[in-house]
Coordinates of C-alpha atoms in Angstrom, one line a residue:
M1 CA -112.1 -55.0 94.6
G2 CA -108.5 -56.1 94.2
C3 CA -108.5 -55.0 90.6
I4 CA -110.0 -51.6 91.4
F5 CA -107.6 -51.1 94.3
L6 CA -104.7 -51.9 91.9
L7 CA -105.9 -49.4 89.4
L8 CA -106.2 -46.8 92.1
I9 CA -102.6 -47.4 93.1
V10 CA -101.4 -47.2 89.5
F11 CA -103.4 -44.0 88.8
A12 CA -102.1 -42.3 91.9
C13 CA -98.5 -43.4 91.6
T14 CA -97.9 -43.3 87.8
D15 CA -94.8 -41.3 86.8
H16 CA -96.1 -38.3 84.9
G17 CA -92.6 -37.2 84.0
K18 CA -91.6 -39.4 81.1
N19 CA -91.7 -36.7 78.5
T20 CA -88.2 -35.1 78.4
S21 CA -89.6 -31.6 78.1
S22 CA -92.6 -31.8 80.5
D23 CA -94.3 -33.6 83.3
K24 CA -97.6 -33.6 81.3
Y25 CA -99.1 -36.3 79.1
N26 CA -99.5 -35.8 75.4
V27 CA -103.1 -36.3 74.1
V28 CA -104.2 -37.8 70.8
F29 CA -107.9 -37.5 70.3
I30 CA -109.4 -39.6 67.4
L31 CA -112.9 -38.7 66.4
V32 CA -114.7 -40.8 63.8
D33 CA -117.7 -39.3 61.9
D34 CA -120.9 -41.4 62.0
L35 CA -119.4 -44.5 63.4
G36 CA -122.0 -46.7 65.1
Y37 CA -122.0 -48.2 68.6
N38 CA -121.3 -51.7 67.3
D39 CA -119.6 -50.9 64.0
L40 CA -116.3 -52.3 65.5
G41 CA -115.0 -55.8 66.2
F42 CA -114.6 -55.2 70.0
M43 CA -118.1 -53.8 70.2
G44 CA -119.6 -57.0 68.7
S45 CA -119.5 -56.7 64.9
S46 CA -118.6 -59.9 63.1
F47 CA -118.8 -58.2 59.7
Y48 CA -116.5 -55.1 60.0
E49 CA -112.8 -55.8 60.6
T50 CA -111.1 -53.3 62.9
P51 CA -108.0 -55.0 64.3
H52 CA -106.1 -51.8 65.2
I53 CA -109.0 -50.2 67.1
D54 CA -109.7 -53.6 68.8
N55 CA -106.1 -53.7 69.9
L56 CA -106.4 -50.2 71.4
A57 CA -109.5 -51.3 73.2
E58 CA -107.6 -54.3 74.7
R59 CA -105.0 -51.9 76.1
G60 CA -107.4 -49.1 77.2
T61 CA -110.6 -48.6 79.1
I62 CA -113.9 -49.3 77.3
F63 CA -116.9 -47.2 78.3
T64 CA -119.9 -49.4 77.5
Q65 CA -122.5 -46.6 78.0
A66 CA -120.8 -43.7 76.3
Y67 CA -122.9 -41.0 74.6
A68 CA -122.2 -38.4 72.0
G69 CA -123.3 -34.8 72.7
S70 CA -126.0 -35.0 70.0
R71 CA -127.5 -37.3 67.4
V72 CA -125.8 -35.3 64.6
C73 CA -122.3 -34.0 64.1
S74 CA -121.9 -30.2 64.7
P75 CA -123.6 -30.0 68.1
S76 CA -121.7 -33.1 69.2
R77 CA -118.4 -31.6 68.2
A78 CA -119.3 -28.4 70.0
T79 CA -120.0 -30.4 73.1
I80 CA -116.5 -31.9 72.9
M81 CA -114.9 -28.5 72.5
T82 CA -116.8 -26.8 75.3
G83 CA -117.8 -29.5 77.8
Q84 CA -121.4 -28.2 77.4
F85 CA -124.6 -29.9 76.4
S86 CA -125.9 -28.7 73.0
A87 CA -128.8 -26.6 74.5
R88 CA -126.2 -24.5 76.3
T89 CA -123.9 -24.1 73.3
G90 CA -126.8 -23.1 71.1
I91 CA -125.5 -25.3 68.3
T92 CA -128.3 -27.8 68.2
D93 CA -128.2 -29.0 64.5
W94 CA -125.6 -29.7 62.0
I95 CA -124.3 -26.3 60.7
G96 CA -126.0 -25.6 57.4
A97 CA -129.3 -27.4 58.1
P98 CA -132.3 -25.3 57.2
A99 CA -134.4 -23.9 60.1
G100 CA -137.7 -22.1 60.4
A101 CA -139.6 -21.6 57.2
D102 CA -136.5 -22.6 55.2
W103 CA -137.3 -26.2 56.2
R104 CA -140.3 -26.3 53.9
R105 CA -138.1 -26.3 50.8
L106 CA -137.3 -30.0 51.5
G107 CA -140.9 -30.9 50.6
R108 CA -141.5 -33.2 53.6
H109 CA -144.6 -31.3 54.9
D110 CA -143.7 -31.7 58.5
K111 CA -146.0 -30.3 61.3
L112 CA -143.3 -28.1 62.9
L113 CA -140.8 -25.5 61.8
P114 CA -137.4 -26.4 63.3
A115 CA -135.9 -24.0 65.8
N116 CA -133.1 -21.7 64.8
Y117 CA -129.6 -22.4 66.1
I118 CA -126.1 -20.8 66.4
R119 CA -124.1 -21.3 63.2
Q120 CA -120.5 -21.3 64.5
L121 CA -118.5 -22.1 67.6
E122 CA -118.6 -18.9 69.7
H123 CA -115.3 -17.1 70.4
K124 CA -116.4 -16.1 73.9
K125 CA -116.1 -19.7 75.0
V126 CA -112.6 -21.0 75.9
V127 CA -112.5 -24.2 74.0
L128 CA -110.4 -27.3 74.7
P129 CA -107.4 -26.5 72.4
E130 CA -107.2 -23.0 73.8
A131 CA -107.1 -24.2 77.4
L132 CA -104.4 -26.7 76.5
K133 CA -102.5 -24.1 74.5
A134 CA -102.4 -21.9 77.6
N135 CA -100.7 -24.9 79.3
N136 CA -97.9 -24.8 76.7
Y137 CA -99.3 -27.6 74.5
H138 CA -98.6 -27.6 70.8
T139 CA -102.0 -28.1 69.2
F140 CA -102.8 -29.8 65.9
F141 CA -106.0 -30.5 64.0
A142 CA -106.6 -32.7 60.9
G143 CA -109.8 -33.6 59.2
K144 CA -113.5 -32.6 59.6
W145 CA -114.3 -29.4 61.5
H146 CA -117.9 -28.4 60.7
L147 CA -118.0 -25.8 63.5
G148 CA -117.9 -22.7 61.3
G149 CA -116.2 -21.3 58.3
E150 CA -114.1 -18.2 57.7
G151 CA -113.2 -16.6 61.1
S152 CA -114.3 -19.7 63.0
A153 CA -112.0 -22.4 61.6
P154 CA -109.7 -24.6 63.8
E155 CA -106.9 -22.1 63.7
D156 CA -109.3 -19.4 65.1
H157 CA -110.0 -21.6 68.1
G158 CA -106.6 -22.5 69.5
F159 CA -105.1 -25.0 67.0
D160 CA -101.6 -24.1 65.8
I161 CA -102.0 -26.3 62.7
N162 CA -105.0 -27.0 60.7
I163 CA -105.0 -29.6 57.9
G164 CA -108.3 -30.2 56.1
G165 CA -110.7 -28.5 58.6
Y166 CA -113.2 -26.0 57.2
Q167 CA -117.0 -25.6 57.1
S168 CA -117.8 -28.7 55.1
G169 CA -119.4 -31.6 56.9
S170 CA -118.5 -34.2 54.3
P171 CA -115.5 -35.0 52.0
R172 CA -116.5 -33.0 48.9
G173 CA -114.0 -34.8 46.7
G174 CA -114.8 -38.2 48.2
Y175 CA -112.3 -40.5 49.9
F176 CA -109.6 -40.5 47.2
S177 CA -107.4 -37.6 45.9
P178 CA -108.1 -35.1 44.5
Y179 CA -109.9 -34.1 47.7
K180 CA -111.4 -30.8 46.7
N181 CA -110.6 -29.4 50.1
P182 CA -109.2 -25.9 50.4
K183 CA -107.3 -26.7 53.6
L184 CA -105.7 -29.9 52.3
E185 CA -103.3 -30.2 49.4
D186 CA -104.1 -33.0 47.0
G187 CA -102.0 -36.2 47.2
P188 CA -101.2 -38.6 44.4
D189 CA -104.3 -39.5 42.5
G190 CA -106.2 -42.1 44.4
K191 CA -104.5 -41.4 47.8
N192 CA -106.9 -42.5 50.5
L193 CA -108.2 -39.5 52.5
S194 CA -108.3 -41.2 55.9
M195 CA -104.7 -42.4 55.5
R196 CA -103.6 -39.0 54.3
L197 CA -105.0 -37.4 57.5
A198 CA -103.3 -40.1 59.5
D199 CA -100.0 -39.5 57.7
E200 CA -100.2 -35.8 58.6
T201 CA -101.0 -36.6 62.2
A202 CA -98.0 -39.0 62.3
R203 CA -95.7 -36.4 60.9
F204 CA -96.8 -33.9 63.5
I205 CA -96.2 -36.5 66.3
R206 CA -92.7 -37.2 65.0
E207 CA -91.8 -33.5 64.6
N208 CA -93.1 -32.7 68.1
R209 CA -91.9 -35.8 70.0
D210 CA -89.7 -33.7 72.3
T211 CA -92.6 -31.3 73.2
T212 CA -96.0 -31.7 74.8
F213 CA -98.7 -31.9 72.2
F214 CA -102.5 -32.2 71.6
A215 CA -103.3 -33.8 68.3
F216 CA -107.0 -34.0 67.2
L217 CA -107.5 -36.4 64.3
S218 CA -111.0 -35.9 63.1
F219 CA -111.8 -38.3 60.3
Y220 CA -114.3 -37.5 57.5
A221 CA -114.9 -41.2 57.5
V222 CA -117.3 -42.9 57.8
H223 CA -119.6 -40.2 56.6
G224 CA -121.2 -40.4 53.2
P225 CA -120.6 -40.5 50.3
I226 CA -119.4 -44.0 51.3
Q227 CA -116.6 -45.2 49.0
T228 CA -113.9 -48.0 49.0
T229 CA -111.5 -49.8 46.8
R230 CA -112.5 -52.7 44.5
S231 CA -110.4 -55.1 46.6
K232 CA -112.0 -54.2 49.9
W233 CA -115.5 -54.2 48.3
A234 CA -114.8 -57.8 47.1
K235 CA -113.6 -58.8 50.5
Y236 CA -116.8 -57.6 52.3
R237 CA -119.1 -58.8 49.5
K238 CA -117.7 -62.3 50.1
K239 CA -118.2 -62.0 53.8
A240 CA -121.8 -61.0 53.3
L241 CA -122.5 -63.8 50.8
D242 CA -120.9 -66.4 53.1
A243 CA -123.1 -65.2 56.0
G244 CA -126.2 -65.5 53.8
I245 CA -128.1 -62.7 52.2
D246 CA -131.7 -62.1 53.4
E247 CA -134.2 -61.3 50.7
S248 CA -135.3 -58.1 52.5
G249 CA -132.7 -55.6 53.6
Y250 CA -134.9 -52.8 54.9
R251 CA -137.9 -52.1 57.1
M252 CA -139.9 -49.0 57.8
E253 CA -139.3 -47.0 61.0
R254 CA -141.8 -44.2 61.8
V255 CA -140.6 -41.9 59.0
L256 CA -138.0 -43.6 56.8
P257 CA -136.8 -47.1 56.1
Y258 CA -133.8 -48.4 58.0
R259 CA -131.2 -51.0 57.2
L260 CA -131.7 -54.4 58.8
H261 CA -128.2 -56.0 58.5
Q262 CA -124.5 -55.2 58.5
D263 CA -124.0 -56.4 55.0
N264 CA -122.9 -53.3 53.1
P265 CA -119.6 -54.1 51.4
V266 CA -118.8 -50.5 50.4
Y267 CA -119.3 -49.3 54.0
G268 CA -117.3 -52.3 55.3
G269 CA -114.3 -51.3 53.2
L270 CA -114.6 -47.7 54.3
V271 CA -114.6 -48.7 58.0
E272 CA -111.6 -50.9 57.5
S273 CA -109.7 -48.1 55.7
M274 CA -110.4 -45.9 58.7
D275 CA -109.0 -48.6 61.0
D276 CA -105.9 -48.8 58.9
A277 CA -105.4 -45.1 59.4
V278 CA -105.8 -45.4 63.2
G279 CA -103.2 -48.2 63.1
K280 CA -100.8 -45.8 61.4
V281 CA -101.1 -43.2 64.2
I282 CA -100.7 -45.8 66.9
H283 CA -97.7 -47.3 65.2
T284 CA -96.1 -43.9 65.1
L285 CA -96.6 -43.4 68.8
E286 CA -95.0 -46.8 69.4
E287 CA -92.1 -46.2 67.0
T288 CA -91.3 -42.8 68.7
G289 CA -91.5 -44.3 72.2
L290 CA -94.5 -42.0 73.1
M291 CA -97.1 -44.6 74.0
D292 CA -96.0 -44.5 77.6
N293 CA -96.6 -40.8 77.7
T294 CA -99.7 -40.3 75.5
I295 CA -103.4 -40.5 76.4
I296 CA -105.5 -41.7 73.4
I297 CA -109.2 -41.0 73.2
F298 CA -111.2 -42.7 70.5
T299 CA -114.9 -42.1 69.9
S300 CA -117.6 -41.1 67.4
D301 CA -119.6 -37.9 67.0
N302 CA -123.0 -39.7 66.8
G303 CA -124.6 -43.0 65.9
G304 CA -124.1 -44.9 62.7
V305 CA -126.3 -44.3 59.6
V306 CA -129.1 -46.8 59.5
S307 CA -131.5 -44.5 57.7
G308 CA -131.2 -41.6 55.3
D309 CA -127.8 -40.5 53.8
N310 CA -126.3 -43.8 52.6
Y311 CA -128.3 -46.3 54.8
S312 CA -124.9 -47.7 55.7
T313 CA -125.2 -50.0 58.7
N314 CA -127.4 -51.6 61.4
L315 CA -126.9 -51.2 65.1
A316 CA -129.2 -53.9 66.7
P317 CA -130.1 -54.3 69.5
L318 CA -130.0 -50.5 69.6
R319 CA -133.0 -48.8 68.0
G320 CA -132.3 -46.2 65.3
G321 CA -129.1 -44.5 64.4
K322 CA -127.7 -41.1 63.4
G323 CA -130.4 -38.5 63.7
Y324 CA -132.7 -40.6 65.8
Q325 CA -133.7 -39.9 69.4
W326 CA -133.2 -43.5 70.4
E327 CA -130.0 -45.2 71.6
G328 CA -128.7 -45.9 68.2
G329 CA -128.5 -42.1 67.5
I330 CA -126.5 -41.1 70.6
R331 CA -124.7 -44.1 72.1
V332 CA -121.2 -44.4 70.7
P333 CA -118.0 -46.4 71.2
L334 CA -115.5 -44.8 73.6
I335 CA -112.0 -45.9 74.4
I336 CA -109.6 -44.0 76.7
Y337 CA -106.0 -45.3 76.7
H338 CA -104.3 -44.1 79.8
P339 CA -100.6 -45.1 80.0
G340 CA -100.7 -45.6 83.8
I341 CA -103.7 -47.9 83.8
A342 CA -102.5 -49.6 80.6
S343 CA -99.2 -50.5 82.4
T344 CA -101.2 -52.9 84.7
K345 CA -102.0 -55.0 81.6
K346 CA -105.5 -55.4 83.0
P347 CA -108.0 -54.2 80.5
S348 CA -111.1 -52.6 82.1
K349 CA -114.6 -51.7 81.3
I350 CA -116.6 -48.9 82.8
H351 CA -120.4 -49.2 82.7
T352 CA -121.3 -45.7 84.1
P353 CA -123.2 -43.6 81.6
V354 CA -120.8 -40.8 80.4
S355 CA -121.1 -38.0 77.8
G356 CA -119.0 -36.3 75.2
A357 CA -119.3 -33.3 77.5
D358 CA -117.1 -35.2 80.0
L359 CA -114.1 -35.4 77.8
Y360 CA -113.0 -31.7 78.1
P361 CA -112.9 -31.7 82.0
T362 CA -111.3 -35.2 81.9
I363 CA -108.5 -34.1 79.6
L364 CA -107.9 -31.0 81.7
D365 CA -107.5 -33.2 84.8
L366 CA -105.2 -35.7 83.1
T367 CA -103.0 -33.0 81.7
K368 CA -102.9 -30.8 84.9
T369 CA -104.5 -28.0 83.0
S370 CA -106.4 -25.2 84.8
R371 CA -110.1 -24.9 84.1
P372 CA -111.0 -21.7 82.2
D373 CA -112.6 -19.0 84.2
D374 CA -116.2 -18.2 83.4
L375 CA -116.9 -21.4 81.4
T376 CA -119.8 -23.4 82.8
M377 CA -119.4 -27.0 82.0
D378 CA -122.1 -29.6 82.0
G379 CA -119.5 -32.4 81.8
R380 CA -117.7 -34.0 84.7
S381 CA -114.2 -35.4 84.9
L382 CA -114.1 -39.2 84.6
T383 CA -111.0 -39.6 86.6
A384 CA -112.9 -40.8 89.7
L385 CA -114.2 -43.8 87.7
W386 CA -110.6 -45.1 87.2
Q387 CA -110.2 -44.9 91.0
G388 CA -113.2 -47.1 91.6
K389 CA -115.3 -44.3 92.8
E390 CA -118.9 -43.4 91.8
M391 CA -119.5 -40.1 90.0
Q392 CA -121.9 -37.7 91.5
D393 CA -125.4 -38.4 90.2
R394 CA -126.3 -36.0 87.3
P395 CA -128.7 -36.2 84.4
L396 CA -127.5 -36.4 80.8
I397 CA -129.5 -34.1 78.5
W398 CA -129.9 -33.8 74.7
H399 CA -131.8 -31.1 72.9
Y400 CA -132.7 -31.5 69.2
P401 CA -135.6 -29.2 68.2
H402 CA -135.2 -30.3 64.6
Y403 CA -136.1 -33.0 62.1
G404 CA -133.3 -35.3 61.2
N405 CA -132.4 -36.1 57.6
Q406 CA -132.4 -39.7 58.8
G407 CA -136.0 -39.8 60.1
G408 CA -135.5 -38.5 63.7
E409 CA -138.2 -36.3 65.3
P410 CA -137.9 -33.0 67.2
A411 CA -137.4 -34.0 70.8
S412 CA -135.4 -33.5 74.0
I413 CA -134.0 -36.3 76.1
I414 CA -133.0 -36.8 79.7
R415 CA -131.3 -39.9 81.2
E416 CA -131.2 -40.5 84.9
G417 CA -129.7 -43.8 86.1
E418 CA -131.3 -46.5 84.0
W419 CA -134.2 -44.3 83.0
K420 CA -134.5 -42.4 79.8
L421 CA -137.3 -40.0 78.9
I422 CA -137.9 -38.6 75.4
W423 CA -140.2 -35.6 75.1
Y424 CA -141.6 -35.1 71.6
Y425 CA -142.5 -31.6 70.4
E426 CA -144.9 -32.5 67.6
D427 CA -147.6 -33.9 69.9
A428 CA -146.3 -33.1 73.4
R429 CA -145.9 -36.7 74.5
P430 CA -143.4 -38.7 76.5
E431 CA -141.6 -42.0 75.9
L432 CA -140.1 -43.6 79.0
Y433 CA -137.7 -46.5 78.9
H434 CA -135.8 -48.5 81.5
L435 CA -132.6 -49.1 79.5
S436 CA -131.2 -52.0 81.4
E437 CA -134.4 -53.9 80.9
N438 CA -135.3 -52.6 77.4
I439 CA -132.2 -51.5 75.5
S440 CA -134.1 -51.7 72.2
E441 CA -136.6 -49.1 73.4
N442 CA -139.7 -50.9 72.2
K443 CA -141.6 -50.8 75.4
N444 CA -142.7 -47.3 76.4
V445 CA -143.6 -47.4 80.1
A446 CA -144.6 -43.7 80.5
E447 CA -148.2 -44.7 81.4
V448 CA -146.9 -47.3 83.8
Y449 CA -144.7 -44.9 85.7
P450 CA -146.5 -41.5 85.2
D451 CA -144.9 -39.9 88.3
R452 CA -141.4 -40.7 87.1
A453 CA -142.1 -39.4 83.6
K454 CA -143.5 -36.2 85.0
S455 CA -140.5 -35.7 87.4
M456 CA -138.0 -36.3 84.6
K457 CA -139.8 -34.0 82.2
T458 CA -139.8 -31.2 84.9
K459 CA -136.1 -31.5 85.3
L460 CA -135.5 -31.6 81.6
M461 CA -137.6 -28.5 80.9
S462 CA -136.1 -26.6 83.9
Y463 CA -132.6 -27.1 82.4
L464 CA -133.7 -26.1 78.9
Q465 CA -135.3 -22.9 80.3
E466 CA -132.2 -22.1 82.4
V467 CA -129.9 -22.2 79.4
G468 CA -132.3 -20.3 77.1
A469 CA -132.9 -23.2 74.7
Q470 CA -134.8 -22.7 71.4
F471 CA -137.9 -24.7 70.5
P472 CA -139.7 -25.6 67.3
E473 CA -143.0 -23.9 66.3
S474 CA -146.1 -25.1 64.6
D475 CA -146.1 -24.6 60.8
P476 CA -149.4 -22.8 59.9
T477 CA -149.1 -24.1 56.4
Y478 CA -149.1 -27.8 57.4
D479 CA -151.3 -29.9 55.1
E480 CA -152.0 -33.4 56.3
S481 CA -152.9 -34.6 52.8
K482 CA -149.6 -33.5 51.3
R483 CA -147.8 -35.2 54.2
K484 CA -149.6 -38.5 53.6
K485 CA -148.7 -38.4 49.9
W486 CA -145.0 -37.9 50.8
E487 CA -145.2 -40.8 53.2
S488 CA -146.7 -43.0 50.6
I489 CA -143.8 -42.3 48.2
V490 CA -141.3 -43.2 50.9
R491 CA -143.0 -46.5 51.7
T492 CA -143.1 -47.5 48.0
K493 CA -140.6 -46.0 45.7
R494 CA -137.8 -45.3 48.2
L495 CA -138.0 -48.8 49.8
K496 CA -137.9 -50.4 46.3
N497 CA -134.9 -48.2 45.2
L498 CA -133.0 -49.1 48.4
E499 CA -133.5 -52.8 47.9
N500 CA -132.3 -52.5 44.3
L501 CA -129.2 -50.6 45.4
R502 CA -128.4 -53.2 48.1
K503 CA -128.6 -56.0 45.6
N504 CA -126.6 -54.1 43.1
R505 CA -123.8 -53.5 45.6
L506 CA -123.7 -57.2 46.3
S507 CA -123.8 -58.3 42.7
E508 CA -120.7 -59.8 41.1
D509 CA -120.5 -57.1 38.4
Y510 CA -121.0 -54.1 40.7
Q511 CA -119.2 -51.1 39.2
P512 CA -119.9 -47.7 41.0
N513 CA -118.2 -45.7 38.3
E514 CA -115.4 -46.2 35.7
D515 CA -112.5 -46.2 38.1
W516 CA -113.8 -47.0 41.6
W517 CA -113.6 -43.3 42.6
G518 CA -110.1 -43.0 41.3
S519 CA -108.8 -45.5 43.9
Q520 CA -107.3 -47.9 41.5

């Protein structure tokens, strides 16, 4: 109680007037792409080295039950920008994913046709940078956008400066210059993309140190294609070998194989490079004397990639990863560094379940920014949690009426307290988990607690109907025999190819291409 009381005193009495031009805090928002819940040292990884982020966690508040707005990127990013759950924004899949009959061209022979979805961030919504801009904030964006193309780019939604943000969801030129990015000038050949984005963010901070600013650094890392330097690969290869290499690196989930261990040396190097870039930004804030007047938010847009894409990591004890309906797909790291609380030198952890939708109203409160008229938010401000208060009970809701590239199934989710219900659309069935007792989600208790499952489903469907959510439909051309043939190929050829690739990346003579993606 004494610690909570102290934090309350500090939060209430902190001097908000340290900026020479304003009595408002600056905000630096750092969003990593596809970073898993425990892909960081402070979150329990002994394989990945992230000293700069770990140091930020020591100085800030760690939210141990933080959730992204979706299991994939675009809807999660829209949730951050609007404070709304994805069913309300209408952006329920990554922008560019096929929907309806177009899904058939992937040759998976699934039972359902995925629902359609909105393909860009709507202009009628007053998004976070626009609200801050109205409060005289200078706004800056660097990195991955993936919320629309021409006419719906960062500069069309309240950002004064946009460096590197356009419709692409991945770094088309890879992680070393030339970047092949129409919104980012190439650097010297081999210049690391994450560090380049950090350099641009650092330059903006220096040039605007005497103003009030909102800087949004949105890394393309650690999204595929995963790449690193030869030296970082060698470092993580040695760590993997020293820890011992299991003969088997993958196991089948329901649809696709998933990675069993954190032993990918290429991904390890990519994570560390991202951490180096975070360190660059934090060092700039320290060097300019702005740490005492800047709020830093660090999080990820969805879970780490355990299946599909590059099969990059493992998130045990969480089940699944990016694209999945289980905790590995939606639970993410979240640090909020608040200068007033940090000045107590008492690191804190908050165990209340929170959502990416909460970050918009939280930032508005911390920056004394008025809430936009006519914008309904599903998110709640988190400021009460710093004051030792409980947040008003509310359910967290996710809606993904699509198939994930990573093996996830069309489903909607509701979490109330420690209970989580997943409702599947293929066969209209529930999975119910008590997360504090079963974080790995391997004990479905829907039949044990049928009344709770029914009640939660009713609340979930009521919300989805209220916001006009879209749903998948049965595919009249579904052929079970073709589906079984596809599944057989996955369980044989794909598993074998993955095992060979894993061993190749760990071999002494591994050479991804002639020049290590130009990084040398």
